[in-house]
XYZ file of C-alpha atoms in Angstrom:
570
model
C 98.420 28.646 0.116
C 99.050 28.643 -3.586
C 101.185 31.697 -4.187
C 104.431 33.345 -3.260
C 104.535 34.717 0.272
C 104.446 38.263 -1.076
C 102.103 39.165 -3.926
C 102.627 42.334 -5.929
C 100.229 43.910 -8.434
C 100.714 43.082 -12.089
C 102.928 45.623 -13.792
C 103.455 46.400 -17.427
C 106.933 44.852 -17.424
C 105.793 41.804 -15.486
C 108.755 41.796 -13.075
C 109.225 42.929 -9.501
C 112.078 44.686 -7.800
C 113.777 41.396 -6.966
C 113.973 40.414 -10.605
C 111.407 37.616 -10.393
C 108.416 37.499 -12.672
C 105.249 37.686 -10.604
C 102.774 34.829 -10.691
C 100.073 36.443 -12.797
C 102.472 37.434 -15.564
C 104.134 33.999 -15.528
C 100.792 32.220 -15.754
C 99.685 34.438 -18.623
C 102.954 34.108 -20.562
C 102.926 30.308 -20.201
C 99.385 30.163 -21.592
C 98.051 28.772 -18.325
C 95.335 31.416 -18.115
C 93.824 33.961 -20.476
C 94.040 37.717 -20.018
C 90.310 37.754 -19.248
C 90.785 35.199 -16.470
C 93.737 37.113 -15.069
C 91.778 40.376 -15.064
C 88.856 38.638 -13.346
C 91.122 37.160 -10.637
C 92.810 40.528 -10.061
C 89.421 42.222 -9.683
C 88.471 39.584 -7.112
C 91.786 40.047 -5.330
C 91.254 43.822 -5.129
C 87.931 43.292 -3.308
C 88.510 40.080 -1.345
C 92.261 40.233 -0.720
C 94.198 36.995 -0.470
C 96.768 35.511 -2.797
C 96.415 35.375 -6.537
C 97.318 31.691 -6.827
C 94.519 30.739 -4.430
C 92.015 32.711 -6.498
C 93.147 31.116 -9.749
C 92.606 27.654 -8.261
C 89.334 28.437 -6.490
C 87.775 29.755 -9.693
C 88.888 26.805 -11.801
C 91.374 28.759 -13.936
C 94.395 26.689 -12.841
C 95.116 23.639 -10.727
C 97.263 23.495 -7.604
C 99.668 21.327 -9.560
C 99.957 23.869 -12.389
C 100.720 26.713 -9.991
C 103.354 24.639 -8.211
C 104.908 23.559 -11.525
C 105.058 27.194 -12.582
C 106.872 28.180 -9.420
C 109.173 25.147 -9.544
C 110.912 26.712 -12.547
C 111.814 29.700 -10.393
C 112.407 28.194 -7.005
C 114.277 24.887 -7.486
C 117.600 24.177 -9.132
C 116.274 21.923 -11.880
C 112.698 23.187 -11.873
C 111.700 19.833 -10.398
C 108.066 19.288 -9.407
C 106.963 16.178 -7.470
C 103.349 15.364 -6.712
C 102.699 14.987 -2.971
C 101.252 11.505 -3.515
C 104.495 10.439 -5.201
C 106.751 11.621 -2.376
C 108.252 8.796 -0.309
C 107.468 8.611 3.388
C 109.704 11.127 5.229
C 112.541 9.339 6.988
C 112.980 9.585 10.745
C 116.528 10.961 10.339
C 115.337 13.776 8.073
C 112.428 14.746 10.341
C 114.213 14.467 13.707
C 115.595 18.067 13.877
C 112.195 19.646 13.131
C 108.687 19.905 14.560
C 105.254 20.433 13.047
C 104.994 24.112 13.928
C 108.347 24.922 12.324
C 107.565 23.008 9.113
C 104.093 24.517 8.759
C 105.271 28.048 9.463
C 108.080 27.835 6.921
C 106.299 25.684 4.313
C 108.655 22.719 3.851
C 108.824 18.978 4.467
C 112.170 17.147 4.851
C 112.024 13.866 2.937
C 115.399 12.155 3.284
C 119.042 12.765 4.111
C 122.040 10.859 2.800
C 125.734 11.689 3.078
C 124.910 15.184 4.310
C 122.550 15.977 1.416
C 118.898 16.476 2.356
C 115.971 16.333 -0.056
C 113.351 18.878 0.994
C 109.881 19.306 -0.523
C 108.867 22.953 -0.726
C 105.365 24.226 -0.204
C 104.918 27.970 0.108
C 108.216 28.447 1.913
C 110.964 30.675 0.535
C 113.841 28.513 -0.780
C 116.457 30.925 0.550
C 114.887 31.086 4.007
C 114.361 27.310 4.243
C 117.921 26.615 3.079
C 119.304 28.965 5.725
C 117.071 27.516 8.456
C 117.917 23.878 7.666
C 121.654 24.521 7.326
C 121.801 26.427 10.622
C 120.058 23.546 12.399
C 121.779 20.615 10.703
C 124.638 21.715 8.465
C 123.125 19.703 5.598
C 123.320 20.676 1.949
C 119.860 20.992 0.402
C 118.209 19.698 -2.753
C 114.748 21.189 -3.244
C 111.764 19.735 -5.069
C 108.575 21.752 -5.436
C 105.144 20.375 -4.598
C 101.680 21.881 -4.323
C 101.261 24.062 -1.279
C 98.036 22.641 0.147
C 99.363 19.114 -0.310
C 102.568 19.866 1.606
C 100.639 21.384 4.501
C 98.404 18.326 4.619
C 101.420 15.987 4.474
C 103.152 17.851 7.329
C 100.091 17.627 9.576
C 99.508 13.976 8.791
C 103.136 12.953 9.316
C 103.459 14.532 12.746
C 99.974 13.487 13.862
C 100.425 9.828 12.937
C 103.965 9.771 14.322
C 102.598 10.885 17.698
C 99.369 8.859 17.430
C 99.915 5.478 15.726
C 96.389 4.715 14.583
C 96.546 0.981 15.179
C 97.570 1.666 18.796
C 95.014 4.380 19.549
C 92.224 2.386 17.885
C 92.943 -0.652 20.022
C 93.065 1.575 23.120
C 89.632 3.050 22.327
C 88.220 -0.394 21.574
C 89.400 -1.685 24.969
C 87.923 1.332 26.757
C 84.549 0.809 25.114
C 84.552 -2.938 25.750
C 85.285 -2.368 29.453
C 82.692 0.424 29.739
C 79.847 -1.693 31.131
C 77.790 1.346 32.179
C 78.070 2.946 28.715
C 79.252 6.330 29.979
C 82.205 6.532 27.588
C 81.367 7.981 24.149
C 82.382 6.173 20.926
C 83.220 9.568 19.414
C 86.995 9.215 19.767
C 86.949 5.763 18.190
C 84.982 7.150 15.221
C 87.428 10.064 14.918
C 90.422 7.711 14.853
C 88.615 5.476 12.350
C 88.085 8.456 10.016
C 91.704 9.579 10.468
C 92.932 6.124 9.501
C 90.619 6.064 6.480
C 91.968 9.402 5.234
C 95.578 8.294 5.756
C 94.911 5.129 3.764
C 93.103 7.103 0.997
C 89.891 5.143 1.541
C 86.770 6.227 -0.311
C 84.385 4.037 1.713
C 84.264 2.463 5.169
C 82.279 -0.779 5.494
C 81.122 -2.135 8.856
C 79.924 -5.664 8.091
C 78.211 -7.817 10.751
C 79.133 -11.467 11.210
C 78.002 -14.129 13.662
C 80.409 -13.162 16.440
C 82.129 -10.019 15.145
C 81.758 -6.814 13.164
C 84.404 -6.437 10.468
C 85.693 -3.014 9.363
C 86.859 -2.810 5.750
C 88.186 0.102 3.676
C 87.718 0.517 -0.073
C 91.112 1.749 -1.282
C 91.765 2.360 -4.979
C 88.517 0.555 -5.739
C 89.321 -2.645 -3.784
C 87.990 -3.649 -0.354
C 90.671 -4.316 2.277
C 89.884 -5.770 5.728
C 91.320 -3.583 8.493
C 90.199 -4.934 11.890
C 87.272 -6.548 13.713
C 85.013 -5.341 16.522
C 83.031 -7.392 19.010
C 79.197 -7.246 18.878
C 79.388 -5.352 22.191
C 80.562 -2.342 20.170
C 77.404 -2.032 18.076
C 76.906 1.345 19.739
C 79.611 2.631 17.387
C 77.152 2.263 14.500
C 74.450 3.825 16.683
C 76.693 6.828 17.275
C 77.334 7.191 13.529
C 73.581 6.988 12.865
C 73.068 9.733 15.432
C 75.663 11.934 13.680
C 73.920 11.290 10.341
C 70.503 12.264 11.795
C 69.118 8.764 11.276
C 66.645 6.940 13.531
C 68.867 5.141 16.031
C 66.020 2.932 17.240
C 65.113 1.718 13.744
C 66.919 -1.557 13.052
C 64.399 -3.219 10.741
C 64.551 -0.962 7.673
C 67.431 0.476 5.599
C 68.231 4.149 6.179
C 70.296 6.892 4.561
C 71.823 10.000 6.088
C 74.862 12.247 6.059
C 76.999 14.471 8.244
C 79.954 16.807 7.826
C 83.238 16.398 9.661
C 86.700 17.913 9.386
C 89.275 15.125 9.186
C 92.982 15.943 9.249
C 92.141 19.637 8.597
C 90.139 18.757 5.478
C 86.336 19.095 5.344
C 84.430 15.946 4.386
C 80.820 14.996 3.849
C 80.071 11.472 5.087
C 77.174 9.770 3.312
C 75.887 6.948 5.501
C 73.738 4.015 4.403
C 72.501 1.010 6.370
C 71.060 -2.379 5.420
C 69.524 -5.038 7.624
C 71.486 -8.255 7.142
C 71.172 -11.709 8.702
C 73.553 -10.977 11.570
C 72.723 -7.339 12.189
C 72.937 -3.883 10.687
C 75.450 -3.354 7.882
C 76.759 0.183 7.410
C 78.707 1.947 4.670
C 80.214 5.430 4.992
C 81.257 7.144 1.775
C 83.921 9.813 2.364
C 83.436 12.796 0.057
C 86.150 15.443 0.457
C 85.088 19.000 -0.285
C 87.482 20.137 -2.996
C 87.902 23.430 -4.825
C 90.547 22.347 -7.337
C 89.563 21.076 -10.761
C 92.083 18.732 -12.351
C 92.806 18.769 -16.055
C 91.893 15.691 -18.070
C 95.601 15.060 -18.695
C 96.248 15.168 -14.925
C 93.595 12.492 -14.460
C 95.380 10.229 -16.944
C 93.721 11.020 -20.272
C 96.092 10.908 -23.226
C 97.009 14.284 -24.703
C 95.867 13.181 -28.179
C 92.425 12.291 -26.802
C 92.106 15.565 -24.902
C 92.944 17.427 -28.104
C 90.153 15.550 -29.904
C 87.713 16.375 -27.097
C 88.563 20.084 -27.050
C 86.299 21.123 -29.953
C 83.529 18.940 -28.500
C 83.444 20.784 -25.175
C 83.638 24.133 -26.970
C 80.421 23.559 -28.902
C 77.635 26.053 -28.122
C 74.938 23.394 -27.730
C 74.360 19.664 -27.587
C 74.619 16.761 -25.144
C 77.859 15.119 -23.949
C 77.580 11.988 -21.805
C 79.973 10.065 -19.576
C 79.144 6.429 -18.934
C 80.367 3.685 -16.653
C 79.431 1.943 -13.394
C 79.299 3.595 -9.976
C 82.775 4.518 -8.772
C 84.317 4.716 -12.240
C 85.305 8.386 -11.918
C 82.571 9.855 -14.112
C 81.926 12.880 -11.884
C 85.628 13.708 -11.605
C 86.013 13.558 -15.387
C 82.870 15.624 -15.831
C 84.243 18.371 -13.602
C 87.642 18.215 -15.296
C 85.780 18.887 -18.535
C 84.591 22.162 -17.023
C 88.196 23.340 -17.207
C 87.858 23.185 -20.988
C 85.266 25.962 -20.735
C 85.994 29.677 -20.575
C 84.466 29.876 -17.100
C 84.523 33.678 -16.962
C 82.919 34.116 -20.367
C 80.270 31.387 -20.093
C 77.442 31.096 -17.575
C 77.869 27.600 -16.096
C 75.124 26.117 -13.890
C 75.293 22.714 -12.193
C 72.921 20.454 -10.291
C 74.714 17.668 -8.415
C 74.139 15.012 -5.775
C 76.141 16.068 -3.855
C 78.442 18.964 -4.830
C 81.932 17.470 -4.593
C 84.056 20.137 -6.325
C 83.353 23.722 -5.348
C 84.240 26.237 -8.047
C 83.553 29.867 -7.225
C 83.078 30.994 -10.822
C 80.370 28.354 -11.365
C 76.821 28.455 -9.954
C 76.453 25.073 -8.249
C 73.275 23.652 -6.731
C 72.479 20.401 -4.954
C 69.433 18.176 -5.320
C 67.041 18.106 -2.379
C 64.440 15.377 -2.738
C 62.570 16.447 0.394
C 61.862 19.901 -1.036
C 61.214 18.589 -4.545
C 64.389 19.983 -6.101
C 65.383 17.182 -8.475
C 67.615 16.986 -11.529
C 64.659 17.483 -13.881
C 63.197 20.387 -11.873
C 66.584 22.091 -11.746
C 66.905 21.970 -15.529
C 63.603 23.806 -15.928
C 64.704 26.521 -13.507
C 68.113 26.813 -15.179
C 66.657 27.775 -18.552
C 65.385 31.037 -17.026
C 68.937 32.023 -15.991
C 70.486 32.383 -19.460
C 72.952 29.469 -19.125
C 75.644 28.594 -21.637
C 76.696 25.292 -20.026
C 74.584 23.033 -17.804
C 76.110 20.171 -15.805
C 73.615 17.542 -14.617
C 75.041 15.057 -12.126
C 73.146 12.085 -13.553
C 70.338 11.256 -15.971
C 68.326 8.814 -13.884
C 64.829 8.867 -15.353
C 62.740 9.775 -18.379
C 61.850 13.208 -17.019
C 65.501 14.194 -16.578
C 66.422 12.753 -19.978
C 63.690 14.789 -21.672
C 64.684 17.971 -19.838
C 68.377 17.463 -20.759
C 67.574 16.879 -24.438
C 65.255 19.893 -24.473
C 67.995 22.077 -22.983
C 70.520 20.791 -25.534
C 68.145 21.398 -28.441
C 67.394 24.976 -27.350
C 70.998 26.162 -27.541
C 72.735 24.980 -24.378
C 75.701 22.663 -23.874
C 74.618 19.926 -21.459
C 77.119 17.631 -19.684
C 75.862 14.613 -17.759
C 76.406 10.963 -16.812
C 74.432 7.856 -17.696
C 74.651 4.391 -16.156
C 75.299 2.068 -19.092
C 78.087 -0.427 -19.656
C 79.417 0.804 -22.986
C 79.286 3.635 -25.483
C 76.956 1.624 -27.666
C 74.465 1.192 -24.835
C 73.737 4.939 -24.743
C 71.265 5.094 -27.614
C 69.243 2.053 -26.435
C 69.167 3.470 -22.912
C 67.953 6.888 -24.095
C 65.302 5.142 -26.205
C 64.088 3.273 -23.105
C 63.848 6.667 -21.381
C 61.527 7.889 -24.128
C 63.859 9.594 -26.607
C 63.421 8.983 -30.330
C 66.445 8.277 -32.515
C 66.040 11.462 -34.585
C 66.230 13.616 -31.444
C 69.200 11.648 -30.100
C 71.076 11.953 -33.407
C 70.375 15.690 -33.571
C 71.674 16.490 -30.071
C 74.219 13.869 -28.970
C 77.727 15.265 -29.503
C 79.861 12.563 -27.938
C 80.231 9.868 -25.306
C 83.096 8.866 -23.007
C 82.918 5.413 -21.397
C 85.429 4.826 -18.609
C 86.610 2.605 -15.782
C 89.228 3.179 -13.106
C 92.161 0.798 -12.674
C 94.862 0.817 -10.036
C 98.194 2.331 -11.001
C 101.416 0.430 -10.269
C 103.191 1.915 -7.252
C 106.138 3.991 -8.545
C 108.229 3.192 -5.457
C 108.313 -0.598 -5.904
C 107.753 -0.919 -9.643
C 109.804 -3.616 -11.359
C 109.781 -5.125 -14.836
C 108.939 -8.796 -15.364
C 108.498 -11.215 -18.238
C 104.846 -11.685 -19.260
C 103.290 -15.121 -18.950
C 101.949 -16.970 -21.981
C 98.399 -15.927 -21.070
C 99.474 -12.280 -20.739
C 101.253 -12.430 -24.107
C 98.104 -13.796 -25.674
C 95.985 -11.009 -24.152
C 98.509 -8.369 -25.233
C 98.518 -9.780 -28.762
C 102.276 -10.444 -28.975
C 103.818 -13.699 -30.160
C 106.297 -15.839 -28.241
C 109.304 -14.504 -30.135
C 108.591 -10.812 -29.717
C 110.639 -9.239 -26.881
C 108.303 -7.463 -24.480
C 108.314 -6.695 -20.751
C 105.574 -5.596 -18.416
C 105.655 -4.195 -14.889
C 104.378 -5.062 -11.440
C 104.618 -3.576 -7.957
C 106.348 -5.924 -5.544
C 104.800 -4.167 -2.503
C 106.330 -1.571 -0.169
C 105.479 0.710 2.746
C 104.286 3.444 0.374
C 101.556 1.209 -1.119
C 100.988 -0.798 2.099
C 102.219 -3.929 0.340
C 99.560 -3.877 -2.393
C 101.868 -2.990 -5.303
C 99.425 -0.272 -6.377
C 99.052 3.391 -5.492
C 96.366 5.603 -7.012
C 94.191 5.000 -10.047
C 93.967 6.050 -13.671
C 91.106 5.954 -16.185
C 90.816 3.356 -18.927
C 88.325 4.715 -21.419
C 86.962 4.878 -24.929
C 85.465 7.953 -26.547
C 83.186 8.543 -29.477
C 82.835 11.929 -31.141
C 79.665 12.002 -33.203
C 80.102 13.101 -36.805
C 77.519 13.316 -39.579
C 77.967 9.669 -40.597
C 77.489 8.406 -37.038
C 74.521 10.726 -36.461
C 72.836 9.450 -39.623
C 73.367 5.871 -38.465
C 71.778 6.645 -35.085
C 68.835 8.352 -36.802
C 68.378 5.272 -38.977
C 68.178 3.171 -35.794
C 70.944 0.747 -36.781
C 71.807 -2.127 -34.454
C 74.488 -1.867 -31.752
C 76.744 -4.145 -33.760
C 76.410 -1.999 -36.879
C 77.123 1.138 -34.850
C 80.206 -0.506 -33.307
C 81.523 -1.549 -36.725
C 80.937 1.942 -38.112
C 82.759 3.516 -35.144
C 85.728 1.193 -35.727
C 85.801 2.228 -39.391
C 85.821 5.864 -38.235
C 88.951 5.133 -36.158
C 87.496 4.798 -32.664
C 89.885 3.032 -30.261
C 88.263 0.503 -27.934
C 88.640 0.524 -24.171
C 90.613 -2.739 -24.346
C 93.036 -1.276 -26.899
C 93.848 1.530 -24.443
C 94.109 -1.010 -21.635
C 96.800 -2.927 -23.555
C 98.633 0.308 -24.268
C 98.704 1.254 -20.588
C 99.908 -2.209 -19.553
C 102.804 -2.017 -22.032
C 103.563 1.518 -20.797
C 103.997 0.188 -17.249
C 101.027 2.073 -15.804
C 98.977 -0.938 -14.680
C 98.814 -4.732 -14.861
C 96.889 -7.312 -16.855
C 95.343 -8.652 -13.637
C 94.059 -5.195 -12.774
C 92.565 -4.720 -16.241
C 90.756 -8.048 -15.930
C 89.443 -7.045 -12.489
C 88.154 -3.600 -13.445
C 87.448 -3.787 -17.175
C 87.066 -7.495 -17.905
C 88.586 -9.604 -20.625
C 87.644 -9.468 -24.295
C 88.485 -11.396 -27.428
C 91.231 -10.065 -29.656
């Protein structure tokens, strides 16, 4: 839930009988939503029912975080909001007097207790009711922090589930059962379920099952880095067969690569699992990509974009026509940034159509479609159909070929704003890549509005972050001399980050907004080097300049920048 337990209609005064401003009025007065968006959500609420906060999130008008921050000002002593991912692991002492049903029903999660003072994270629970309930049970004084409602519910379920079912223990139990099942009557389904549960708990984006000579190793990609988790014996190859069966792949085929997918609810959250296999020397290698179905669009600032950069991008995404591209390798967060850019649109007032592969963020006020190669519905075909539906904004998941590139440019040149991604390594690789795909420089210069090139780097864990002196090599990379006092930060490793020193990721990026001078240079077909020099003269900040800034700000480390972005001369 993303609203107060009781929702009243909007009134002229904006307050209810209890003296609290209702959510719609608060959101409007804080500039979170426009009057048009509020009216639209209220019309939906009148027909569909439900809570206003949920509707605002589902239609992309506000994020879960924004709604929770809004309510934090009302419901907690200091108006304190804490992101669920930044909450420490609930202590056993704080959780002991409560059970899952009680916490879910009343919308709260005890975090810690010290000297009779308990810190409690609020979801959709009433502060007064939760305070009374906790004090009657424990006698503790209460300090509330507000978090997003869906996140608290998810955290409650996960805490109690994993407390009762330690995944390492249940996985080993299932492995033993399968290894001893000589007649193969026991299904691998439970082992796969526990594997997916563990992956979600660890925030894994991919599960790798890699065959070796005498074992099958299971690895998770967490925050962009592969981590080995455990090994299976070759006798458990039927686990991969079961996954292939779920993904509607040919179980008998073990000579050719295959692709498939299936849907599964994991820890009360729907996921799409995209499965791919390769035939390696020692057997079949499998990768599962976990794609959560989400209906909440983050803001660019929530993703980690600097406010000054978002302000510069605002006019770009408000243009009536043209092409905006995001670039970077696979897994660099392009799609997430692309969808966050949708929040810069007036979604009620503009007809937004998308074609994606697959649809990851579901936004009810946007018409979203998914490519289907078997039926011939591709990115380029979708663009042709879209033009008959009077679109204002078109989001294309990826420009992969000349046909899609031509269709995107045609849509941009006929009065539509087109947002898409392109696989190139830098901003200055965009024009050469579009030329390879058949575009001429005059057409590119006329329609290209801007480019964002990004990577994702791991963020230092806030729970074990400590400052350290930089080494000589780090000083050299940062561009500071030996005499200049400077400190950087590292994560020493803790339970919250599973000893890695990192938790979560943030974008490191560079952006180029095309002006008349840059467009003329593109039309004149200048070299990449000339274009780079001109961009620098126009004040463009490089991706490495932002990387240094984030290291000095204590957001990430030099080692992580080198891993994800690479090194560059001063």
